[in-house]
Short mmCIF file of N, CA, C and O in Angstrom, two decimals:
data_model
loop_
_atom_site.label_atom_id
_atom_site.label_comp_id
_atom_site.label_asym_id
_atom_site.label_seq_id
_atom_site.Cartn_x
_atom_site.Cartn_y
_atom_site.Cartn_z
N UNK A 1 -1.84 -7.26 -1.85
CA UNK A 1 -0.98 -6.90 -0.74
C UNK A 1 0.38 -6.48 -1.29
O UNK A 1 0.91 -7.23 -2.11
N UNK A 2 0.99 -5.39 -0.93
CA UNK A 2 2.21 -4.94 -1.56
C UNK A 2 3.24 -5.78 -0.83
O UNK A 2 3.15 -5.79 0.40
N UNK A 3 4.34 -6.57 -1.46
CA UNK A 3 4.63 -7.90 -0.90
C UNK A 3 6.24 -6.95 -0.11
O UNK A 3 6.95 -7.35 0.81
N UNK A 4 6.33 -5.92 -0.75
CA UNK A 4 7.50 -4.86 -0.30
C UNK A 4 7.51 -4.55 0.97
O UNK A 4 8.56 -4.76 1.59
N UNK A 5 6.22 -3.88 1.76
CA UNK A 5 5.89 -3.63 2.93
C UNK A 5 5.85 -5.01 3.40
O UNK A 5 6.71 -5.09 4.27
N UNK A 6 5.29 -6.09 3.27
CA UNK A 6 5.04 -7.31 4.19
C UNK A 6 6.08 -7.83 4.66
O UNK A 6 6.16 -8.51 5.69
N UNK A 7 7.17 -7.44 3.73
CA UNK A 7 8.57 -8.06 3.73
C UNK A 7 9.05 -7.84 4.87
O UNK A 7 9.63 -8.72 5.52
N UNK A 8 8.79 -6.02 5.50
CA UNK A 8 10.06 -5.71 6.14
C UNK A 8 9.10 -6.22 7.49
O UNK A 8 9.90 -6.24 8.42
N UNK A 9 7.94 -6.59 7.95
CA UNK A 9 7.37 -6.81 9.06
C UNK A 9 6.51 -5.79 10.16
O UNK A 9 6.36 -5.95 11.37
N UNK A 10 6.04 -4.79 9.35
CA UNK A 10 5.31 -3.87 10.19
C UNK A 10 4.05 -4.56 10.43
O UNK A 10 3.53 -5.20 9.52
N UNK A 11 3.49 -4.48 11.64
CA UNK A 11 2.42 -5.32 12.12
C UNK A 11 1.73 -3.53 12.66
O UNK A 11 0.53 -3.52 12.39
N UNK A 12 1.99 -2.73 13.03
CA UNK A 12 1.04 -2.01 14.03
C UNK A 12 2.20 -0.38 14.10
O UNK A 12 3.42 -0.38 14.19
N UNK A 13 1.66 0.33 14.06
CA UNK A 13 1.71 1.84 14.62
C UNK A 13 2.35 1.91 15.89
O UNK A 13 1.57 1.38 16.68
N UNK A 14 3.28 2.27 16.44
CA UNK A 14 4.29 2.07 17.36
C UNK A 14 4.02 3.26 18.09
O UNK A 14 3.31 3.06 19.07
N UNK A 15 4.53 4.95 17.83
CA UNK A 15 4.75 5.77 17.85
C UNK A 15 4.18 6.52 17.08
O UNK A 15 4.41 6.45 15.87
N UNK A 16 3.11 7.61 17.74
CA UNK A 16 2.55 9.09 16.66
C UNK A 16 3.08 10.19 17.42
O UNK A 16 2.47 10.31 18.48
N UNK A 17 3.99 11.05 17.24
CA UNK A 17 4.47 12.27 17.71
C UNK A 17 3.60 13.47 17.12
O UNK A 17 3.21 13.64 15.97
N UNK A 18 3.42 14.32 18.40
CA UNK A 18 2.97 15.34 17.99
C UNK A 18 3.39 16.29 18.75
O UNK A 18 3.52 16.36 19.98
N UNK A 19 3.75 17.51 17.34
CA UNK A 19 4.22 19.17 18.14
C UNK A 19 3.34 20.15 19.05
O UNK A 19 2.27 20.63 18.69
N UNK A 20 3.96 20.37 20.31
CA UNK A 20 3.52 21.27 21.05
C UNK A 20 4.55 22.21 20.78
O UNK A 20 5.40 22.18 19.90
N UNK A 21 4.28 23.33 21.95
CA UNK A 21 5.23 24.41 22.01
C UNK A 21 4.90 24.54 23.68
O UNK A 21 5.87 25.04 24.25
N UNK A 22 4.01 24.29 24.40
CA UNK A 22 4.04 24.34 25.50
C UNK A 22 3.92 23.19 26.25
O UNK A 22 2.76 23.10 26.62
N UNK A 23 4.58 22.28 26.63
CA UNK A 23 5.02 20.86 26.78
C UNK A 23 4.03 20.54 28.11
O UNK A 23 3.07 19.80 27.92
N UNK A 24 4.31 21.16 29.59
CA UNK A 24 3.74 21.70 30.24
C UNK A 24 1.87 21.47 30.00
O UNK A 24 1.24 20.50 30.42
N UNK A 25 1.37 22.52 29.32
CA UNK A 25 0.06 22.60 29.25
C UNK A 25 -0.62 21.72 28.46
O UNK A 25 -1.83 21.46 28.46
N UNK A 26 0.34 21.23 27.72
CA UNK A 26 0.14 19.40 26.46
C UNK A 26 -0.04 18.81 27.28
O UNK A 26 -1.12 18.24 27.49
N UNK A 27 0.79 18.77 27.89
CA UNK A 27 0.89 17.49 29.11
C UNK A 27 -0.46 17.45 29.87
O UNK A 27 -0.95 16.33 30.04
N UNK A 28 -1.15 18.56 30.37
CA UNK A 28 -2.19 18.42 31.42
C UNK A 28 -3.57 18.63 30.18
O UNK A 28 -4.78 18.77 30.39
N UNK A 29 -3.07 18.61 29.33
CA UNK A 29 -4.45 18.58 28.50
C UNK A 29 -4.98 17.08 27.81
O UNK A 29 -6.09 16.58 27.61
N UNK A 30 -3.53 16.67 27.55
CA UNK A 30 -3.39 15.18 27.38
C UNK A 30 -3.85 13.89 28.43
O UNK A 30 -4.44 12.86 28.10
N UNK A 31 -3.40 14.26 29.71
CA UNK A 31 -3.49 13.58 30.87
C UNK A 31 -4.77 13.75 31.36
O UNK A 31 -5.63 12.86 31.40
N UNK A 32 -4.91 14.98 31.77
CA UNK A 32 -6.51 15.54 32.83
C UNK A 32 -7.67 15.39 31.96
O UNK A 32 -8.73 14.97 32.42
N UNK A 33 -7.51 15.81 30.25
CA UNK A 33 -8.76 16.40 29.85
C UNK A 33 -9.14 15.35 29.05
O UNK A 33 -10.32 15.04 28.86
N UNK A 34 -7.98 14.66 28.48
CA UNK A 34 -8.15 13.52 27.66
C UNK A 34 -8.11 11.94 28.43
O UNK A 34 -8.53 10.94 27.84
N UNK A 35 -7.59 11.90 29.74
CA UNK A 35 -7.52 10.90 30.22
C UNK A 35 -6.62 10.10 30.15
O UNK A 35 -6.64 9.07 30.82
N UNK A 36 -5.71 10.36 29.38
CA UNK A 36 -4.55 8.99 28.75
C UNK A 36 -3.79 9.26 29.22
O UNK A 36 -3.40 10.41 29.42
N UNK A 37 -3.00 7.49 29.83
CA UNK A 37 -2.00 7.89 30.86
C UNK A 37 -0.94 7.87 30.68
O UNK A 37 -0.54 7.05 29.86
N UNK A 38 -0.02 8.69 31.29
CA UNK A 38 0.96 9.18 31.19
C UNK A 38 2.30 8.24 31.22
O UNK A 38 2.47 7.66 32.29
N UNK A 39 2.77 8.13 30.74
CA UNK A 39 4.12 6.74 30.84
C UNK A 39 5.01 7.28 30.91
O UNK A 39 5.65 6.69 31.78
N UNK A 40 5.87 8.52 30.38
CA UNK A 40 6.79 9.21 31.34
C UNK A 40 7.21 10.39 30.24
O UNK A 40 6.93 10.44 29.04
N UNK A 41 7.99 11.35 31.06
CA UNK A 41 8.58 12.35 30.83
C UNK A 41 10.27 12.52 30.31
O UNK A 41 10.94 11.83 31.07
N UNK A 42 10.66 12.82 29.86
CA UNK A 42 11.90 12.95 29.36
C UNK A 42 12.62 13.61 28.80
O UNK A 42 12.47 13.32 27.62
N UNK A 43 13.74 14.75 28.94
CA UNK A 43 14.17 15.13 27.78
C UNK A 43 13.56 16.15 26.79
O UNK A 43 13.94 16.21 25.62
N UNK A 44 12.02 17.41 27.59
CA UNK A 44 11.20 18.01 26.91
C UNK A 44 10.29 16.99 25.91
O UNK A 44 9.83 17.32 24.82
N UNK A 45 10.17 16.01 26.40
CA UNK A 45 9.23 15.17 25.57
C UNK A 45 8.40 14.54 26.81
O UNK A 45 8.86 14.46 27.95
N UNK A 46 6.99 14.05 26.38
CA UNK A 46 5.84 13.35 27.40
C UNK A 46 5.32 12.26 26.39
O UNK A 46 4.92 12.66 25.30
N UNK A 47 5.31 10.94 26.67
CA UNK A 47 4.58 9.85 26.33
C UNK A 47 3.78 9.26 26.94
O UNK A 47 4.04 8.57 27.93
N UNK A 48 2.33 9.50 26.29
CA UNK A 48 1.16 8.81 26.96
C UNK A 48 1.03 7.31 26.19
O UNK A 48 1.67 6.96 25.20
N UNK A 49 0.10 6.60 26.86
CA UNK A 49 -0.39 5.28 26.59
C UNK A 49 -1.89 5.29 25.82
O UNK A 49 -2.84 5.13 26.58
N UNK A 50 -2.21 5.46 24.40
CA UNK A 50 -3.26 5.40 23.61
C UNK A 50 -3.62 3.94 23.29
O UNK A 50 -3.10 3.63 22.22
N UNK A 51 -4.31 2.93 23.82
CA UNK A 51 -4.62 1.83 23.36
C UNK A 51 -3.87 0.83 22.96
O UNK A 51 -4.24 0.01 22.12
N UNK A 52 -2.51 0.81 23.65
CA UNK A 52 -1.36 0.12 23.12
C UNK A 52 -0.18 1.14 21.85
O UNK A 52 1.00 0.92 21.54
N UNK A 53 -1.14 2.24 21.38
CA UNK A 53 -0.33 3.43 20.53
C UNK A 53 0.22 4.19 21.50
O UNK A 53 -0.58 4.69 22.29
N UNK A 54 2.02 4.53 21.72
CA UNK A 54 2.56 5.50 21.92
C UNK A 54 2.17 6.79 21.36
O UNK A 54 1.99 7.07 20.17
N UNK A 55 2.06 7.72 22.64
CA UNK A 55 1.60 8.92 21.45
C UNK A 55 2.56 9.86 22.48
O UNK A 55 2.45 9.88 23.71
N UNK A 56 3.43 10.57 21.75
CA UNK A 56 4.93 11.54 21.93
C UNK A 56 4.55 13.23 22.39
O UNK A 56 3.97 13.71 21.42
N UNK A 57 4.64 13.95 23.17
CA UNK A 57 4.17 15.32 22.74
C UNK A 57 5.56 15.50 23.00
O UNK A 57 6.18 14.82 23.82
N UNK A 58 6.22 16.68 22.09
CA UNK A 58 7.75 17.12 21.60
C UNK A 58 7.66 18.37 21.27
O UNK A 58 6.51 18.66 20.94
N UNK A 59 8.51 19.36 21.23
CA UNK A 59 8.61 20.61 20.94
C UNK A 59 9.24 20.09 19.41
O UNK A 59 9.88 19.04 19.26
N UNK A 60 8.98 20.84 18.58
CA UNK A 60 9.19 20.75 17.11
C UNK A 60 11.11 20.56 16.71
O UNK A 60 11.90 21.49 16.83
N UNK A 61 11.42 19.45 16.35
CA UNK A 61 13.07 19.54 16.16
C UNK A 61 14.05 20.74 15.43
O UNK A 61 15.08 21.32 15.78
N UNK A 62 13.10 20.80 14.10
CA UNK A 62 13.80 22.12 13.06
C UNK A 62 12.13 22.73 12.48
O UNK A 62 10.98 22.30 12.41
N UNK A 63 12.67 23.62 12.23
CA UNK A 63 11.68 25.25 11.45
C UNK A 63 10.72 24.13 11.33
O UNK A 63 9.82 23.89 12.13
N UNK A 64 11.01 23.43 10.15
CA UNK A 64 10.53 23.00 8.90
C UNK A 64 9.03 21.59 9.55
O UNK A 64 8.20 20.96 8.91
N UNK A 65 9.36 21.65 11.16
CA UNK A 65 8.46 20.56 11.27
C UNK A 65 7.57 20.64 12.30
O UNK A 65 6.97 19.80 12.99
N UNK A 66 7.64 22.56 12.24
CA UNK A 66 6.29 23.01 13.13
C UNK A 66 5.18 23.58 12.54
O UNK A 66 4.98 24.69 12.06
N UNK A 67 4.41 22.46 12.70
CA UNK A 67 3.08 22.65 11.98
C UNK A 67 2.17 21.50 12.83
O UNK A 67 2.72 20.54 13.36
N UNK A 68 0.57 21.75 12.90
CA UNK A 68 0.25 20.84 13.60
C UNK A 68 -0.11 19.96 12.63
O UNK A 68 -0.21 20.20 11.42
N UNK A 69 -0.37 18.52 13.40
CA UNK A 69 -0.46 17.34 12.83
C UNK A 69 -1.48 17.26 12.25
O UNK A 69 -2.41 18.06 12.16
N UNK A 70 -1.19 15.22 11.40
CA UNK A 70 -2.38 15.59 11.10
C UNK A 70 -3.35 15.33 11.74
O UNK A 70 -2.92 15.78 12.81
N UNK A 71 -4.81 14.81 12.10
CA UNK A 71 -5.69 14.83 12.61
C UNK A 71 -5.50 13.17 13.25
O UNK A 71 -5.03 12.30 12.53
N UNK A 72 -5.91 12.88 14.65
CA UNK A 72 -6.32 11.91 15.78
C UNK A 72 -7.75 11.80 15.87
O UNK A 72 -8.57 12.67 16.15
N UNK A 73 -7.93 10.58 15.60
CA UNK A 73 -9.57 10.10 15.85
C UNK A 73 -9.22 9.55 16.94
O UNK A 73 -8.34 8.70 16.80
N UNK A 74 -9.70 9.78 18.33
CA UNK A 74 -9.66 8.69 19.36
C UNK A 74 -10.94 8.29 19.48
O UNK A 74 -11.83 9.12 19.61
N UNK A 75 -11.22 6.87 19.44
CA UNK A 75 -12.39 6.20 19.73
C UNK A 75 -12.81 5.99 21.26
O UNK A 75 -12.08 5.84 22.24
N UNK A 76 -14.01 6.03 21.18
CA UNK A 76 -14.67 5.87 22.08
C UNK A 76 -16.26 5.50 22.32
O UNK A 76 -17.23 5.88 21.68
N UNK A 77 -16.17 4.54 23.60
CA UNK A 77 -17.69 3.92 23.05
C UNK A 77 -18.91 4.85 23.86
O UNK A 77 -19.79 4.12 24.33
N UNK A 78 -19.08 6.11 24.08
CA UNK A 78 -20.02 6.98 24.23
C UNK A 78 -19.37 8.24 23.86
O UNK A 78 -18.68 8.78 24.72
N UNK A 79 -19.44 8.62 23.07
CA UNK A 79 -19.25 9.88 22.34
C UNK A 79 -19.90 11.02 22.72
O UNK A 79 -19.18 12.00 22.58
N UNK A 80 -21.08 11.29 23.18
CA UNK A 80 -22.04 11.27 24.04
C UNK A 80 -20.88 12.18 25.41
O UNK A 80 -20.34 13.27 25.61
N UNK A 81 -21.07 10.59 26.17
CA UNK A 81 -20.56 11.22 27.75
C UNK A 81 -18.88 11.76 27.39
O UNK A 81 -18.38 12.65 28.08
N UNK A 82 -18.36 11.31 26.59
CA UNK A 82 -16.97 11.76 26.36
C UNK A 82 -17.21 13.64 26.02
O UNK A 82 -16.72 14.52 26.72
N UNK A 83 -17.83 13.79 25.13
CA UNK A 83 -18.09 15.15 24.50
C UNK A 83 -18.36 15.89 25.96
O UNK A 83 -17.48 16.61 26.42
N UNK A 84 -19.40 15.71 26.55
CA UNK A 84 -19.73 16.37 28.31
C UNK A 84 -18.37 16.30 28.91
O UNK A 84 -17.84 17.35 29.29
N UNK A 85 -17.80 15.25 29.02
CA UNK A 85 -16.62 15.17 29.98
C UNK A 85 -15.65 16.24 29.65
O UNK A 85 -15.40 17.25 30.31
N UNK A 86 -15.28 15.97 28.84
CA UNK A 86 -14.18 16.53 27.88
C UNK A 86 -14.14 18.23 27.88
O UNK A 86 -13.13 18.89 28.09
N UNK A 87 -15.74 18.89 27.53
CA UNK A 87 -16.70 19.98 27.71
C UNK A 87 -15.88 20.59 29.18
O UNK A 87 -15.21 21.62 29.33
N UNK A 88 -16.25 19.49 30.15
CA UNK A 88 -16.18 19.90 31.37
C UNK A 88 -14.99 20.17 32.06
O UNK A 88 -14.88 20.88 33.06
N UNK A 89 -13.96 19.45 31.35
CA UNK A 89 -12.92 20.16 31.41
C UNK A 89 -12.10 20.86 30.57
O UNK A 89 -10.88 20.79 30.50
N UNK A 90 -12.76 21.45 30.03
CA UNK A 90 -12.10 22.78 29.32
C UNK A 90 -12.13 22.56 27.81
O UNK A 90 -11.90 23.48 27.03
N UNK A 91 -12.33 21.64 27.53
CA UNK A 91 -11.91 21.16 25.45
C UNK A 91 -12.97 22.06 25.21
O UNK A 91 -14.02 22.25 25.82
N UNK A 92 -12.53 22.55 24.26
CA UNK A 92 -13.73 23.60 23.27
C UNK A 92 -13.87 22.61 21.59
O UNK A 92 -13.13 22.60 20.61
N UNK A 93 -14.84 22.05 21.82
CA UNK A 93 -15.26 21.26 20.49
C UNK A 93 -15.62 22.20 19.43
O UNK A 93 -16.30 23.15 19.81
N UNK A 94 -15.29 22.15 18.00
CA UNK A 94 -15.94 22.65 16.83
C UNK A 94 -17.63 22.75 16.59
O UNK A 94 -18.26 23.67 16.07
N UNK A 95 -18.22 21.23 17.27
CA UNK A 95 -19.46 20.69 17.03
C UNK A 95 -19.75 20.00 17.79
O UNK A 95 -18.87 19.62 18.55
N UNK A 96 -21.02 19.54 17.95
CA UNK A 96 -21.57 18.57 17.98
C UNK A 96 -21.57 17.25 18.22
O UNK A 96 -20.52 17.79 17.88
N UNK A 97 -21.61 16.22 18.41
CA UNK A 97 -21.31 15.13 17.97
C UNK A 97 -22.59 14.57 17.10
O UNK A 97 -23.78 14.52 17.40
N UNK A 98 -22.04 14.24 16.15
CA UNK A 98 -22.88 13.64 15.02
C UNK A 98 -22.25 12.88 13.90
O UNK A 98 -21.05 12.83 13.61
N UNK A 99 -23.50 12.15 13.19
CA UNK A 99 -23.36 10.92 12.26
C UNK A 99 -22.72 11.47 11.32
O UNK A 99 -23.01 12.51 10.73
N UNK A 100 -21.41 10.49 11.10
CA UNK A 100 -21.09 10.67 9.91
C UNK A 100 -21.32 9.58 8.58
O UNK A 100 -21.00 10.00 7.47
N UNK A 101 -21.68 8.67 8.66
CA UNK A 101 -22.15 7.95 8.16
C UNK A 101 -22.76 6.59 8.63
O UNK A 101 -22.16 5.91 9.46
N UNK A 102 -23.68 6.30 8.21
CA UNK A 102 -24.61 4.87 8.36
C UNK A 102 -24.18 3.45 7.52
O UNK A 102 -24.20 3.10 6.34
N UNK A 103 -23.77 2.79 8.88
CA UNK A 103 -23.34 1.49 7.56
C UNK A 103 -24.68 0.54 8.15
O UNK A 103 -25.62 0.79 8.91
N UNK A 104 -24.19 -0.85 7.28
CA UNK A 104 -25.17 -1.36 7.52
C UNK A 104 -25.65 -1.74 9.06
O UNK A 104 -26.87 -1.73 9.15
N UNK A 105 -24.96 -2.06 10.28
CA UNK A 105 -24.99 -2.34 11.40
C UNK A 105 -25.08 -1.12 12.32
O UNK A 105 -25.94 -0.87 13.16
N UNK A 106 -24.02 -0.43 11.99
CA UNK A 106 -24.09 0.80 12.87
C UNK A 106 -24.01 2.15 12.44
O UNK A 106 -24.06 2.37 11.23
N UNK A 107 -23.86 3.23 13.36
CA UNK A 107 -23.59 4.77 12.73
C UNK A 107 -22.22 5.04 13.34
O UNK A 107 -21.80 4.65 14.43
N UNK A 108 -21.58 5.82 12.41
CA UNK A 108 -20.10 6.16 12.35
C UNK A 108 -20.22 7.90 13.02
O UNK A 108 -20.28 8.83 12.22
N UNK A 109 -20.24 8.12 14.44
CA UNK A 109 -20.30 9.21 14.92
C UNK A 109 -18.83 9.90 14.90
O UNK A 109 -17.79 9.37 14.50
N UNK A 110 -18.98 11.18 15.40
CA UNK A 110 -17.62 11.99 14.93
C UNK A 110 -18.08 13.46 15.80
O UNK A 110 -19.21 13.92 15.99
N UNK A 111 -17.09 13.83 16.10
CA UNK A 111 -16.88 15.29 16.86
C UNK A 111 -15.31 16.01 17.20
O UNK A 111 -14.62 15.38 17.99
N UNK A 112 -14.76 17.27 16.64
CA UNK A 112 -14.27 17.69 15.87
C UNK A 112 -13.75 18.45 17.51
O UNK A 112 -14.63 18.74 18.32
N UNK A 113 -11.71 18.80 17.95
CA UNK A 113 -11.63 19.14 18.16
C UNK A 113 -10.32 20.02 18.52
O UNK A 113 -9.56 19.07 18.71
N UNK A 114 -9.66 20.96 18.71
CA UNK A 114 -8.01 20.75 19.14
C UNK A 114 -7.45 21.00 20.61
O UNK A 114 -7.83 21.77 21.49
N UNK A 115 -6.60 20.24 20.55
CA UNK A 115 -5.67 20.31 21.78
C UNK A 115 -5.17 22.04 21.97
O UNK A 115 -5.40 22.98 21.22
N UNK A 116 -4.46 22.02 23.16
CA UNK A 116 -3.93 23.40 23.69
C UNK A 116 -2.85 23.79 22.56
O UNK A 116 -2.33 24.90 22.66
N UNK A 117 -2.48 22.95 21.50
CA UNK A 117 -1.21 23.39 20.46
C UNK A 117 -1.87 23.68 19.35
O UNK A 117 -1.19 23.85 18.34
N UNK A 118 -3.02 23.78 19.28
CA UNK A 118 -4.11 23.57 18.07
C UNK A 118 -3.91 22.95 16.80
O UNK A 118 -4.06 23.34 15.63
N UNK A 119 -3.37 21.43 17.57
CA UNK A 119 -3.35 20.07 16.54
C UNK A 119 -4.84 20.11 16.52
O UNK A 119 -5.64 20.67 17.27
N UNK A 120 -5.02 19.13 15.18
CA UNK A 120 -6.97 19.13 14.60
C UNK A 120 -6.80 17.75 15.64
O UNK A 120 -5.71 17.20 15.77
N UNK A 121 -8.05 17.27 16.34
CA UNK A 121 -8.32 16.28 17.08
C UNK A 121 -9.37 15.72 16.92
O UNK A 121 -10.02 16.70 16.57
N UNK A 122 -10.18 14.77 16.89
CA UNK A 122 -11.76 14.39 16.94
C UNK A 122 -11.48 13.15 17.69
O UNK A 122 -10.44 12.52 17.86
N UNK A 123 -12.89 12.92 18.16
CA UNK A 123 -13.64 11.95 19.00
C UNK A 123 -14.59 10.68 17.13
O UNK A 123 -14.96 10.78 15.96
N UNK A 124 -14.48 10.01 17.91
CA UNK A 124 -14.79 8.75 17.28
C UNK A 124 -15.90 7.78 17.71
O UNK A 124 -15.57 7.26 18.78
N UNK A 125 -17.04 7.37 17.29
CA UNK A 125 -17.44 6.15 17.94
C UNK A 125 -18.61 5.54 17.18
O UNK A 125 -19.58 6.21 16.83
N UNK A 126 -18.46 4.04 16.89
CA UNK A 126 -19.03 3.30 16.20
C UNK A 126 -20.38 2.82 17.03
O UNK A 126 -20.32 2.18 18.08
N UNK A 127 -21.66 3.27 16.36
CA UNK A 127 -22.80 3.06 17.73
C UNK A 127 -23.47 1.66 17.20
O UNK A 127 -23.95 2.29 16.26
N UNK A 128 -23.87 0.53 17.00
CA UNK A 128 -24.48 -0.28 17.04
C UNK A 128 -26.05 -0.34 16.84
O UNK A 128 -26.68 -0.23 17.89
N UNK A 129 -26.65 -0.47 15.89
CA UNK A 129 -27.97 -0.16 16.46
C UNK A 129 -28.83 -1.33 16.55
O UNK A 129 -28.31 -2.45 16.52
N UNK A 130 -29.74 -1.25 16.64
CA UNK A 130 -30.69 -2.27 17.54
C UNK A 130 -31.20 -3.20 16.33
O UNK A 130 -31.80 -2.66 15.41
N UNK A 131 -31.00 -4.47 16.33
CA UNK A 131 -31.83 -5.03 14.63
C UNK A 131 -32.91 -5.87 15.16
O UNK A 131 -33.69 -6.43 14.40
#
């Protein structure tokens, strides 16, 4: 354990900001298509509620820090009905949803996609299988 980090007391991921350019259409892609709710507006900025993770959509501060992020796994326990849902309202997926790897208990599913700012996005979900 690096005793440097333990020191200062980070327990958990607070805040993930990510650049839009159309704040507006983030917003209803975030809210409607993704489901996550909205905790408020401010200032050209929108903060939704991810699982106890703040997640920021912001227009980019300087040149140098518009680029999209890096990639969001949001989990979920049907990957499946999420991919249809998601489909159904408008997300254009890369793929599929499929295995990305087999552990011993379960399969590590995955499906590949971006938001209206074309940040990289994927779907997540750990399936359980039957022993």
């Amino acid at each position: 354990m690096n005793t440097a980090a333990a020191g200062i007391g980070i327990s958990r991921i607070g805040q993930i900001a990510v650049n839009v350019h159309d704040l507006e259409r983030a917003t209803t892609f975030y809210r409607d298509t993704l489901g996550l709710p909205l905790l408020f507006s401010a200032s050209g900025m929108a903060f939704f509620d991810c699982g106890g993770v703040r997640l920021m959509l912001s227009r980019p501060e300087k040149p140098e820090f518009d680029h999209p992020g890096s990639i969001l796994y949001f989990s979920v326990p049907d990957i499946q009905a999420a991919h249809q849902k998601m489909s159904a309202h408008g997300a254009k997926f890369e793929d599929e949803p499929h295995i990305v790897a087999r552990m011993p208990d379960h399969d590590l599913w995955m499906t590949f996609f971006h938001d209206t700012e074309q940040n990289p996005l994927a779907l997540m979900s750990e399936v359980r299988r039957a022993t």
